[in-house]
PDB file of C-alpha atoms in Angstrom:
ATOM      1  CA  MET Y  26       0.000   0.000   0.000  1.00 50.00           C
ATOM      2  CA  ALA Y  27       1.304   3.465  -0.854  1.00 58.00           C
ATOM      3  CA  THR Y  28       2.340   5.362   2.260  1.00 65.00           C
ATOM      4  CA  SER Y  29       0.163   8.339   1.205  1.00 81.00           C
ATOM      5  CA  TYR Y  30      -2.919   6.217   1.963  1.00 88.00           C
ATOM      6  CA  GLN Y  31      -1.836   5.170   5.429  1.00 92.00           C
ATOM      7  CA  LEU Y  32      -3.745   6.759   8.277  1.00 93.00           C
ATOM      8  CA  ASP Y  33      -1.702   8.729  10.763  1.00 93.00           C
ATOM      9  CA  PRO Y  34      -2.482   8.111  14.480  1.00 94.00           C
ATOM     10  CA  ASP Y  35      -4.906  11.056  14.738  1.00 95.00           C
ATOM     11  CA  GLU Y  36      -6.796   9.938  11.639  1.00 93.00           C
ATOM     12  CA  PHE Y  37      -6.967   6.335  12.818  1.00 94.00           C
ATOM     13  CA  GLY Y  38      -8.127   7.488  16.263  1.00 95.00           C
ATOM     14  CA  VAL Y  39     -11.141   9.200  14.708  1.00 93.00           C
ATOM     15  CA  PHE Y  40     -11.730   6.286  12.316  1.00 93.00           C
ATOM     16  CA  ALA Y  41     -11.744   3.785  15.184  1.00 95.00           C
ATOM     17  CA  ASP Y  42     -13.956   5.881  17.484  1.00 95.00           C
ATOM     18  CA  ARG Y  43     -17.424   4.277  17.350  1.00 95.00           C
ATOM     19  CA  ASP Y  44     -18.893   6.946  19.619  1.00 95.00           C
ATOM     20  CA  PHE Y  45     -18.031   9.982  17.512  1.00 93.00           C
ATOM     21  CA  MET Y  46     -20.563   9.639  14.691  1.00 94.00           C
ATOM     22  CA  PRO Y  47     -23.577   8.922  16.971  1.00 96.00           C
ATOM     23  CA  LEU Y  48     -22.500  11.875  19.156  1.00 95.00           C
ATOM     24  CA  LYS Y  49     -22.211  14.099  16.104  1.00 95.00           C
ATOM     25  CA  GLN Y  50     -25.690  13.055  14.975  1.00 95.00           C
ATOM     26  CA  ARG Y  51     -27.153  13.887  18.404  1.00 96.00           C
ATOM     27  CA  VAL Y  52     -25.469  17.306  18.297  1.00 96.00           C
ATOM     28  CA  TRP Y  53     -27.034  18.069  14.918  1.00 96.00           C
ATOM     29  CA  VAL Y  54     -30.507  16.876  15.955  1.00 96.00           C
ATOM     30  CA  LYS Y  55     -30.436  19.262  18.927  1.00 97.00           C
ATOM     31  CA  LEU Y  56     -29.092  22.151  16.856  1.00 97.00           C
ATOM     32  CA  GLU Y  57     -31.757  21.601  14.213  1.00 96.00           C
ATOM     33  CA  GLY Y  58     -34.313  21.957  17.018  1.00 97.00           C
ATOM     34  CA  ILE Y  59     -32.700  25.250  18.041  1.00 98.00           C
ATOM     35  CA  LEU Y  60     -32.788  26.470  14.431  1.00 97.00           C
ATOM     36  CA  SER Y  61     -36.465  25.533  14.290  1.00 96.00           C
ATOM     37  CA  MET Y  62     -37.077  27.789  17.297  1.00 97.00           C
ATOM     38  CA  LEU Y  63     -35.377  30.656  15.430  1.00 97.00           C
ATOM     39  CA  ALA Y  64     -37.538  29.971  12.362  1.00 95.00           C
ATOM     40  CA  ASP Y  65     -40.697  30.264  14.498  1.00 94.00           C
ATOM     41  CA  ARG Y  66     -39.537  33.639  15.842  1.00 94.00           C
ATOM     42  CA  GLU Y  67     -38.676  34.877  12.366  1.00 93.00           C
ATOM     43  CA  LEU Y  68     -42.169  33.961  11.170  1.00 90.00           C
ATOM     44  CA  GLN Y  69     -43.649  36.104  13.952  1.00 90.00           C
ATOM     45  CA  LEU Y  70     -41.308  38.986  13.105  1.00 90.00           C
ATOM     46  CA  LEU Y  71     -42.175  38.869   9.428  1.00 86.00           C
ATOM     47  CA  ASN Y  72     -45.865  38.994  10.268  1.00 85.00           C
ATOM     48  CA  GLU Y  73     -45.188  42.208  12.213  1.00 86.00           C
ATOM     49  CA  TYR Y  74     -43.254  43.806   9.332  1.00 84.00           C
ATOM     50  CA  GLN Y  75     -45.237  42.460   6.387  1.00 79.00           C
ATOM     51  CA  GLY Y  76     -47.130  45.670   5.677  1.00 78.00           C
ATOM     52  CA  LEU Y  77     -44.081  47.890   6.186  1.00 79.00           C
ATOM     53  CA  LEU Y  78     -42.003  46.502   3.302  1.00 78.00           C
ATOM     54  CA  ASP Y  79     -42.660  46.409  -0.415  1.00 76.00           C
ATOM     55  CA  ILE Y  80     -41.930  42.696  -0.655  1.00 77.00           C
ATOM     56  CA  ASP Y  81     -43.646  39.523   0.476  1.00 73.00           C
ATOM     57  CA  LEU Y  82     -41.174  38.059   2.949  1.00 68.00           C
ATOM     58  CA  SER Y  83     -43.443  35.251   4.100  1.00 64.00           C
ATOM     59  CA  GLN Y  84     -42.770  32.998   1.100  1.00 69.00           C
ATOM     60  CA  PRO Y  85     -41.220  30.551   0.699  1.00 70.00           C
ATOM     61  CA  PHE Y  86     -41.289  28.966   4.122  1.00 82.00           C
ATOM     62  CA  PRO Y  87     -38.167  28.480   6.274  1.00 89.00           C
ATOM     63  CA  LYS Y  88     -35.663  26.031   4.862  1.00 91.00           C
ATOM     64  CA  THR Y  89     -33.107  24.089   6.884  1.00 93.00           C
ATOM     65  CA  SER Y  90     -30.240  22.566   4.918  1.00 94.00           C
ATOM     66  CA  ARG Y  91     -27.363  20.330   5.868  1.00 94.00           C
ATOM     67  CA  GLY Y  92     -24.015  19.499   4.415  1.00 95.00           C
ATOM     68  CA  GLU Y  93     -20.822  17.705   5.246  1.00 94.00           C
ATOM     69  CA  ASN Y  94     -18.148  19.488   3.265  1.00 94.00           C
ATOM     70  CA  TYR Y  95     -17.929  23.251   3.412  1.00 94.00           C
ATOM     71  CA  LYS Y  96     -14.122  23.492   3.376  1.00 94.00           C
ATOM     72  CA  SER Y  97     -14.117  20.055   5.100  1.00 94.00           C
ATOM     73  CA  TYR Y  98     -16.599  21.117   7.812  1.00 95.00           C
ATOM     74  CA  SER Y  99     -20.072  19.810   8.497  1.00 96.00           C
ATOM     75  CA  TYR Y 100     -22.811  22.471   8.725  1.00 97.00           C
ATOM     76  CA  ARG Y 101     -26.474  23.282   9.232  1.00 97.00           C
ATOM     77  CA  VAL Y 102     -28.210  26.297   7.705  1.00 97.00           C
ATOM     78  CA  LEU Y 103     -31.511  28.061   8.276  1.00 97.00           C
ATOM     79  CA  ASP Y 104     -32.572  30.297   5.386  1.00 95.00           C
ATOM     80  CA  PHE Y 105     -35.560  32.535   6.052  1.00 92.00           C
ATOM     81  CA  PRO Y 106     -36.634  34.646   4.385  1.00 90.00           C
ATOM     82  CA  ARG Y 107     -35.059  33.336   1.192  1.00 90.00           C
ATOM     83  CA  LEU Y 108     -36.047  35.178  -1.929  1.00 89.00           C
ATOM     84  CA  LEU Y 109     -33.700  33.904  -4.633  1.00 89.00           C
ATOM     85  CA  GLU Y 110     -34.773  35.177  -8.033  1.00 88.00           C
ATOM     86  CA  LYS Y 111     -31.778  35.112 -10.410  1.00 86.00           C
ATOM     87  CA  GLU Y 112     -29.873  38.297  -9.563  1.00 89.00           C
ATOM     88  CA  ASP Y 113     -32.475  39.507  -7.021  1.00 93.00           C
ATOM     89  CA  ILE Y 114     -31.666  38.044  -3.599  1.00 94.00           C
ATOM     90  CA  PHE Y 115     -33.055  38.809  -0.159  1.00 93.00           C
ATOM     91  CA  LEU Y 116     -31.693  36.148   2.183  1.00 94.00           C
ATOM     92  CA  PHE Y 117     -31.293  35.920   5.947  1.00 95.00           C
ATOM     93  CA  ARG Y 118     -29.102  32.936   6.816  1.00 97.00           C
ATOM     94  CA  CYS Y 119     -28.088  31.431  10.137  1.00 98.00           C
ATOM     95  CA  MET Y 120     -25.016  29.283   9.487  1.00 97.00           C
ATOM     96  CA  VAL Y 121     -23.834  26.765  12.077  1.00 98.00           C
ATOM     97  CA  LEU Y 122     -20.444  25.584  10.862  1.00 97.00           C
ATOM     98  CA  TRP Y 123     -18.800  22.819  12.899  1.00 96.00           C
ATOM     99  CA  GLY Y 124     -16.131  24.274  15.186  1.00 96.00           C
ATOM    100  CA  HIS Y 125     -16.671  27.906  14.067  1.00 97.00           C
ATOM    101  CA  PRO Y 126     -18.507  30.939  15.486  1.00 98.00           C
ATOM    102  CA  ILE Y 127     -22.185  30.957  14.549  1.00 98.00           C
ATOM    103  CA  GLY Y 128     -23.025  33.435  11.794  1.00 98.00           C
ATOM    104  CA  PHE Y 129     -26.111  35.479  10.971  1.00 98.00           C
ATOM    105  CA  HIS Y 130     -25.954  36.878   7.451  1.00 98.00           C
ATOM    106  CA  LEU Y 131     -28.136  39.215   5.422  1.00 97.00           C
ATOM    107  CA  ILE Y 132     -27.500  39.097   1.671  1.00 97.00           C
ATOM    108  CA  LEU Y 133     -29.065  41.612  -0.710  1.00 96.00           C
ATOM    109  CA  SER Y 134     -28.597  41.810  -4.458  1.00 96.00           C
ATOM    110  CA  GLY Y 135     -30.348  43.244  -7.486  1.00 95.00           C
ATOM    111  CA  LYS Y 136     -33.495  45.193  -6.690  1.00 93.00           C
ATOM    112  CA  TYR Y 137     -33.181  44.441  -2.964  1.00 93.00           C
ATOM    113  CA  GLN Y 138     -29.673  45.853  -2.821  1.00 94.00           C
ATOM    114  CA  LYS Y 139     -30.853  48.990  -4.611  1.00 94.00           C
ATOM    115  CA  ALA Y 140     -33.827  49.372  -2.276  1.00 91.00           C
ATOM    116  CA  TYR Y 141     -32.272  48.568   1.109  1.00 92.00           C
ATOM    117  CA  ALA Y 142     -28.449  48.495   1.192  1.00 92.00           C
ATOM    118  CA  GLU Y 143     -28.011  52.254   1.528  1.00 91.00           C
ATOM    119  CA  LYS Y 144     -30.536  52.383   4.382  1.00 90.00           C
ATOM    120  CA  LEU Y 145     -28.692  49.677   6.283  1.00 89.00           C
ATOM    121  CA  LEU Y 146     -25.240  51.108   5.757  1.00 89.00           C
ATOM    122  CA  SER Y 147     -26.200  54.691   6.559  1.00 87.00           C
ATOM    123  CA  ALA Y 148     -27.785  53.530   9.835  1.00 85.00           C
ATOM    124  CA  ARG Y 149     -24.717  51.581  11.021  1.00 84.00           C
ATOM    125  CA  LYS Y 150     -24.354  53.804  14.113  1.00 81.00           C
ATOM    126  CA  LYS Y 151     -27.654  52.339  15.310  1.00 81.00           C
ATOM    127  CA  LEU Y 152     -26.482  48.713  15.182  1.00 84.00           C
ATOM    128  CA  PRO Y 153     -26.350  47.418  18.790  1.00 85.00           C
ATOM    129  CA  PHE Y 154     -24.094  44.450  17.925  1.00 89.00           C
ATOM    130  CA  PRO Y 155     -20.807  44.004  16.025  1.00 91.00           C
ATOM    131  CA  THR Y 156     -21.492  43.778  12.304  1.00 93.00           C
ATOM    132  CA  TYR Y 157     -19.221  43.039   9.371  1.00 94.00           C
ATOM    133  CA  TYR Y 158     -19.506  44.117   5.766  1.00 93.00           C
ATOM    134  CA  SER Y 159     -18.321  41.706   3.091  1.00 94.00           C
ATOM    135  CA  ALA Y 160     -15.803  43.149   0.642  1.00 90.00           C
ATOM    136  CA  GLN Y 161     -15.333  39.609  -0.670  1.00 93.00           C
ATOM    137  CA  GLU Y 162     -15.739  38.505  -4.269  1.00 92.00           C
ATOM    138  CA  SER Y 163     -18.598  36.154  -3.365  1.00 94.00           C
ATOM    139  CA  PRO Y 164     -21.442  36.350  -0.833  1.00 95.00           C
ATOM    140  CA  TRP Y 165     -21.160  32.592  -0.208  1.00 96.00           C
ATOM    141  CA  ILE Y 166     -18.230  32.709   2.252  1.00 96.00           C
ATOM    142  CA  TRP Y 167     -19.209  31.982   5.843  1.00 96.00           C
ATOM    143  CA  GLU Y 168     -16.237  31.900   8.239  1.00 96.00           C
ATOM    144  CA  SER Y 169     -15.875  34.732  10.756  1.00 95.00           C
ATOM    145  CA  ASP Y 170     -12.128  34.900  10.115  1.00 95.00           C
ATOM    146  CA  ALA Y 171     -12.314  34.879   6.307  1.00 94.00           C
ATOM    147  CA  GLU Y 172     -10.420  37.565   4.432  1.00 94.00           C
ATOM    148  CA  GLY Y 173     -12.482  40.475   3.191  1.00 92.00           C
ATOM    149  CA  LEU Y 174     -14.763  41.014   6.189  1.00 93.00           C
ATOM    150  CA  MET Y 175     -14.678  44.629   7.378  1.00 90.00           C
ATOM    151  CA  ALA Y 176     -15.910  45.683  10.793  1.00 88.00           C
ATOM    152  CA  LEU Y 177     -18.801  48.052  10.164  1.00 86.00           C
ATOM    153  CA  SER Y 178     -18.249  51.137  12.274  1.00 77.00           C
ATOM    154  CA  SER Y 179     -19.462  54.732  12.169  1.00 62.00           C
ATOM    155  CA  ASN Y 180     -16.362  55.813  10.219  1.00 70.00           C
ATOM    156  CA  SER Y 181     -16.278  52.873   7.778  1.00 71.00           C
ATOM    157  CA  ARG Y 182     -16.062  53.998   4.156  1.00 77.00           C
ATOM    158  CA  ILE Y 183     -18.316  51.621   2.240  1.00 81.00           C
ATOM    159  CA  ASP Y 184     -19.410  51.767  -1.375  1.00 79.00           C
ATOM    160  CA  HIS Y 185     -21.795  48.833  -1.758  1.00 82.00           C
ATOM    161  CA  THR Y 186     -22.196  49.552  -5.474  1.00 76.00           C
ATOM    162  CA  LEU Y 187     -18.692  48.205  -6.121  1.00 81.00           C
ATOM    163  CA  ARG Y 188     -20.122  44.686  -5.927  1.00 87.00           C
ATOM    164  CA  ASP Y 189     -23.288  43.102  -7.192  1.00 92.00           C
ATOM    165  CA  PHE Y 190     -24.323  42.179  -3.649  1.00 95.00           C
ATOM    166  CA  CYS Y 191     -24.382  43.627  -0.145  1.00 95.00           C
ATOM    167  CA  LYS Y 192     -23.740  41.196   2.694  1.00 96.00           C
ATOM    168  CA  LEU Y 193     -23.803  42.000   6.404  1.00 96.00           C
ATOM    169  CA  SER Y 194     -22.750  39.436   9.001  1.00 96.00           C
ATOM    170  CA  SER Y 195     -22.804  39.119  12.773  1.00 97.00           C
ATOM    171  CA  PHE Y 196     -21.333  36.273  14.807  1.00 97.00           C
ATOM    172  CA  ILE Y 197     -21.674  34.725  18.237  1.00 97.00           C
ATOM    173  CA  PRO Y 198     -19.235  32.293  19.873  1.00 97.00           C
ATOM    174  CA  LEU Y 199     -19.901  28.611  19.286  1.00 97.00           C
ATOM    175  CA  GLY Y 200     -20.365  28.181  23.040  1.00 97.00           C
ATOM    176  CA  ASP Y 201     -23.399  30.485  22.852  1.00 97.00           C
ATOM    177  CA  TYR Y 202     -25.317  28.037  20.622  1.00 97.00           C
ATOM    178  CA  ARG Y 203     -28.290  28.110  23.045  1.00 97.00           C
ATOM    179  CA  LYS Y 204     -28.673  31.826  22.280  1.00 98.00           C
ATOM    180  CA  ILE Y 205     -29.250  31.259  18.554  1.00 98.00           C
ATOM    181  CA  PRO Y 206     -33.021  31.990  18.779  1.00 98.00           C
ATOM    182  CA  ASP Y 207     -32.552  35.121  20.925  1.00 97.00           C
ATOM    183  CA  LYS Y 208     -29.570  36.541  19.033  1.00 97.00           C
ATOM    184  CA  GLY Y 209     -30.979  35.661  15.628  1.00 97.00           C
ATOM    185  CA  GLU Y 210     -34.280  37.331  16.477  1.00 97.00           C
ATOM    186  CA  ASP Y 211     -32.517  40.465  17.800  1.00 96.00           C
ATOM    187  CA  ILE Y 212     -30.274  40.761  14.745  1.00 96.00           C
ATOM    188  CA  PHE Y 213     -33.040  40.139  12.232  1.00 94.00           C
ATOM    189  CA  ARG Y 214     -35.433  42.520  14.032  1.00 93.00           C
ATOM    190  CA  THR Y 215     -32.794  45.267  13.952  1.00 93.00           C
ATOM    191  CA  TRP Y 216     -32.138  44.814  10.231  1.00 93.00           C
ATOM    192  CA  LEU Y 217     -35.871  44.736   9.438  1.00 91.00           C
ATOM    193  CA  ARG Y 218     -36.448  47.884  11.486  1.00 90.00           C
ATOM    194  CA  LEU Y 219     -33.688  49.733   9.643  1.00 91.00           C
ATOM    195  CA  ILE Y 220     -34.821  48.780   6.138  1.00 89.00           C
ATOM    196  CA  SER Y 221     -38.476  49.555   6.899  1.00 85.00           C
ATOM    197  CA  SER Y 222     -37.832  53.001   8.416  1.00 79.00           C
TER     198      SER Y 222
END
Protein backbone atom coordinates (compact mmCIF):
# COMPACT_ATOMS: atom_id res chain seq x y z
CA MET A 1 0.00 0.00 0.00
CA ALA A 2 1.30 3.47 -0.85
CA THR A 3 2.34 5.36 2.26
CA SER A 4 0.16 8.34 1.21
CA TYR A 5 -2.92 6.22 1.96
CA GLN A 6 -1.84 5.17 5.43
CA LEU A 7 -3.75 6.76 8.28
CA ASP A 8 -1.70 8.73 10.76
CA PRO A 9 -2.48 8.11 14.48
CA ASP A 10 -4.91 11.06 14.74
CA GLU A 11 -6.80 9.94 11.64
CA PHE A 12 -6.97 6.33 12.82
CA GLY A 13 -8.13 7.49 16.26
CA VAL A 14 -11.14 9.20 14.71
CA PHE A 15 -11.73 6.29 12.32
CA ALA A 16 -11.74 3.78 15.18
CA ASP A 17 -13.96 5.88 17.48
CA ARG A 18 -17.42 4.28 17.35
CA ASP A 19 -18.89 6.95 19.62
CA PHE A 20 -18.03 9.98 17.51
CA MET A 21 -20.56 9.64 14.69
CA PRO A 22 -23.58 8.92 16.97
CA LEU A 23 -22.50 11.87 19.16
CA LYS A 24 -22.21 14.10 16.10
CA GLN A 25 -25.69 13.05 14.98
CA ARG A 26 -27.15 13.89 18.40
CA VAL A 27 -25.47 17.31 18.30
CA TRP A 28 -27.03 18.07 14.92
CA VAL A 29 -30.51 16.88 15.95
CA LYS A 30 -30.44 19.26 18.93
CA LEU A 31 -29.09 22.15 16.86
CA GLU A 32 -31.76 21.60 14.21
CA GLY A 33 -34.31 21.96 17.02
CA ILE A 34 -32.70 25.25 18.04
CA LEU A 35 -32.79 26.47 14.43
CA SER A 36 -36.46 25.53 14.29
CA MET A 37 -37.08 27.79 17.30
CA LEU A 38 -35.38 30.66 15.43
CA ALA A 39 -37.54 29.97 12.36
CA ASP A 40 -40.70 30.26 14.50
CA ARG A 41 -39.54 33.64 15.84
CA GLU A 42 -38.68 34.88 12.37
CA LEU A 43 -42.17 33.96 11.17
CA GLN A 44 -43.65 36.10 13.95
CA LEU A 45 -41.31 38.99 13.11
CA LEU A 46 -42.18 38.87 9.43
CA ASN A 47 -45.86 38.99 10.27
CA GLU A 48 -45.19 42.21 12.21
CA TYR A 49 -43.25 43.81 9.33
CA GLN A 50 -45.24 42.46 6.39
CA GLY A 51 -47.13 45.67 5.68
CA LEU A 52 -44.08 47.89 6.19
CA LEU A 53 -42.00 46.50 3.30
CA ASP A 54 -42.66 46.41 -0.41
CA ILE A 55 -41.93 42.70 -0.65
CA ASP A 56 -43.65 39.52 0.48
CA LEU A 57 -41.17 38.06 2.95
CA SER A 58 -43.44 35.25 4.10
CA GLN A 59 -42.77 33.00 1.10
CA PRO A 60 -41.22 30.55 0.70
CA PHE A 61 -41.29 28.97 4.12
CA PRO A 62 -38.17 28.48 6.27
CA LYS A 63 -35.66 26.03 4.86
CA THR A 64 -33.11 24.09 6.88
CA SER A 65 -30.24 22.57 4.92
CA ARG A 66 -27.36 20.33 5.87
CA GLY A 67 -24.02 19.50 4.41
CA GLU A 68 -20.82 17.70 5.25
CA ASN A 69 -18.15 19.49 3.26
CA TYR A 70 -17.93 23.25 3.41
CA LYS A 71 -14.12 23.49 3.38
CA SER A 72 -14.12 20.06 5.10
CA TYR A 73 -16.60 21.12 7.81
CA SER A 74 -20.07 19.81 8.50
CA TYR A 75 -22.81 22.47 8.73
CA ARG A 76 -26.47 23.28 9.23
CA VAL A 77 -28.21 26.30 7.71
CA LEU A 78 -31.51 28.06 8.28
CA ASP A 79 -32.57 30.30 5.39
CA PHE A 80 -35.56 32.53 6.05
CA PRO A 81 -36.63 34.65 4.38
CA ARG A 82 -35.06 33.34 1.19
CA LEU A 83 -36.05 35.18 -1.93
CA LEU A 84 -33.70 33.90 -4.63
CA GLU A 85 -34.77 35.18 -8.03
CA LYS A 86 -31.78 35.11 -10.41
CA GLU A 87 -29.87 38.30 -9.56
CA ASP A 88 -32.47 39.51 -7.02
CA ILE A 89 -31.67 38.04 -3.60
CA PHE A 90 -33.05 38.81 -0.16
CA LEU A 91 -31.69 36.15 2.18
CA PHE A 92 -31.29 35.92 5.95
CA ARG A 93 -29.10 32.94 6.82
CA CYS A 94 -28.09 31.43 10.14
CA MET A 95 -25.02 29.28 9.49
CA VAL A 96 -23.83 26.77 12.08
CA LEU A 97 -20.44 25.58 10.86
CA TRP A 98 -18.80 22.82 12.90
CA GLY A 99 -16.13 24.27 15.19
CA HIS A 100 -16.67 27.91 14.07
CA PRO A 101 -18.51 30.94 15.49
CA ILE A 102 -22.19 30.96 14.55
CA GLY A 103 -23.03 33.43 11.79
CA PHE A 104 -26.11 35.48 10.97
CA HIS A 105 -25.95 36.88 7.45
CA LEU A 106 -28.14 39.22 5.42
CA ILE A 107 -27.50 39.10 1.67
CA LEU A 108 -29.06 41.61 -0.71
CA SER A 109 -28.60 41.81 -4.46
CA GLY A 110 -30.35 43.24 -7.49
CA LYS A 111 -33.49 45.19 -6.69
CA TYR A 112 -33.18 44.44 -2.96
CA GLN A 113 -29.67 45.85 -2.82
CA LYS A 114 -30.85 48.99 -4.61
CA ALA A 115 -33.83 49.37 -2.28
CA TYR A 116 -32.27 48.57 1.11
CA ALA A 117 -28.45 48.50 1.19
CA GLU A 118 -28.01 52.25 1.53
CA LYS A 119 -30.54 52.38 4.38
CA LEU A 120 -28.69 49.68 6.28
CA LEU A 121 -25.24 51.11 5.76
CA SER A 122 -26.20 54.69 6.56
CA ALA A 123 -27.79 53.53 9.84
CA ARG A 124 -24.72 51.58 11.02
CA LYS A 125 -24.35 53.80 14.11
CA LYS A 126 -27.65 52.34 15.31
CA LEU A 127 -26.48 48.71 15.18
CA PRO A 128 -26.35 47.42 18.79
CA PHE A 129 -24.09 44.45 17.93
CA PRO A 130 -20.81 44.00 16.03
CA THR A 131 -21.49 43.78 12.30
CA TYR A 132 -19.22 43.04 9.37
CA TYR A 133 -19.51 44.12 5.77
CA SER A 134 -18.32 41.71 3.09
CA ALA A 135 -15.80 43.15 0.64
CA GLN A 136 -15.33 39.61 -0.67
CA GLU A 137 -15.74 38.51 -4.27
CA SER A 138 -18.60 36.15 -3.37
CA PRO A 139 -21.44 36.35 -0.83
CA TRP A 140 -21.16 32.59 -0.21
CA ILE A 141 -18.23 32.71 2.25
CA TRP A 142 -19.21 31.98 5.84
CA GLU A 143 -16.24 31.90 8.24
CA SER A 144 -15.88 34.73 10.76
CA ASP A 145 -12.13 34.90 10.11
CA ALA A 146 -12.31 34.88 6.31
CA GLU A 147 -10.42 37.57 4.43
CA GLY A 148 -12.48 40.48 3.19
CA LEU A 149 -14.76 41.01 6.19
CA MET A 150 -14.68 44.63 7.38
CA ALA A 151 -15.91 45.68 10.79
CA LEU A 152 -18.80 48.05 10.16
CA SER A 153 -18.25 51.14 12.27
CA SER A 154 -19.46 54.73 12.17
CA ASN A 155 -16.36 55.81 10.22
CA SER A 156 -16.28 52.87 7.78
CA ARG A 157 -16.06 54.00 4.16
CA ILE A 158 -18.32 51.62 2.24
CA ASP A 159 -19.41 51.77 -1.38
CA HIS A 160 -21.80 48.83 -1.76
CA THR A 161 -22.20 49.55 -5.47
CA LEU A 162 -18.69 48.21 -6.12
CA ARG A 163 -20.12 44.69 -5.93
CA ASP A 164 -23.29 43.10 -7.19
CA PHE A 165 -24.32 42.18 -3.65
CA CYS A 166 -24.38 43.63 -0.14
CA LYS A 167 -23.74 41.20 2.69
CA LEU A 168 -23.80 42.00 6.40
CA SER A 169 -22.75 39.44 9.00
CA SER A 170 -22.80 39.12 12.77
CA PHE A 171 -21.33 36.27 14.81
CA ILE A 172 -21.67 34.73 18.24
CA PRO A 173 -19.24 32.29 19.87
CA LEU A 174 -19.90 28.61 19.29
CA GLY A 175 -20.37 28.18 23.04
CA ASP A 176 -23.40 30.49 22.85
CA TYR A 177 -25.32 28.04 20.62
CA ARG A 178 -28.29 28.11 23.04
CA LYS A 179 -28.67 31.83 22.28
CA ILE A 180 -29.25 31.26 18.55
CA PRO A 181 -33.02 31.99 18.78
CA ASP A 182 -32.55 35.12 20.92
CA LYS A 183 -29.57 36.54 19.03
CA GLY A 184 -30.98 35.66 15.63
CA GLU A 185 -34.28 37.33 16.48
CA ASP A 186 -32.52 40.46 17.80
CA ILE A 187 -30.27 40.76 14.75
CA PHE A 188 -33.04 40.14 12.23
CA ARG A 189 -35.43 42.52 14.03
CA THR A 190 -32.79 45.27 13.95
CA TRP A 191 -32.14 44.81 10.23
CA LEU A 192 -35.87 44.74 9.44
CA ARG A 193 -36.45 47.88 11.49
CA LEU A 194 -33.69 49.73 9.64
CA ILE A 195 -34.82 48.78 6.14
CA SER A 196 -38.48 49.56 6.90
CA SER A 197 -37.83 53.00 8.42
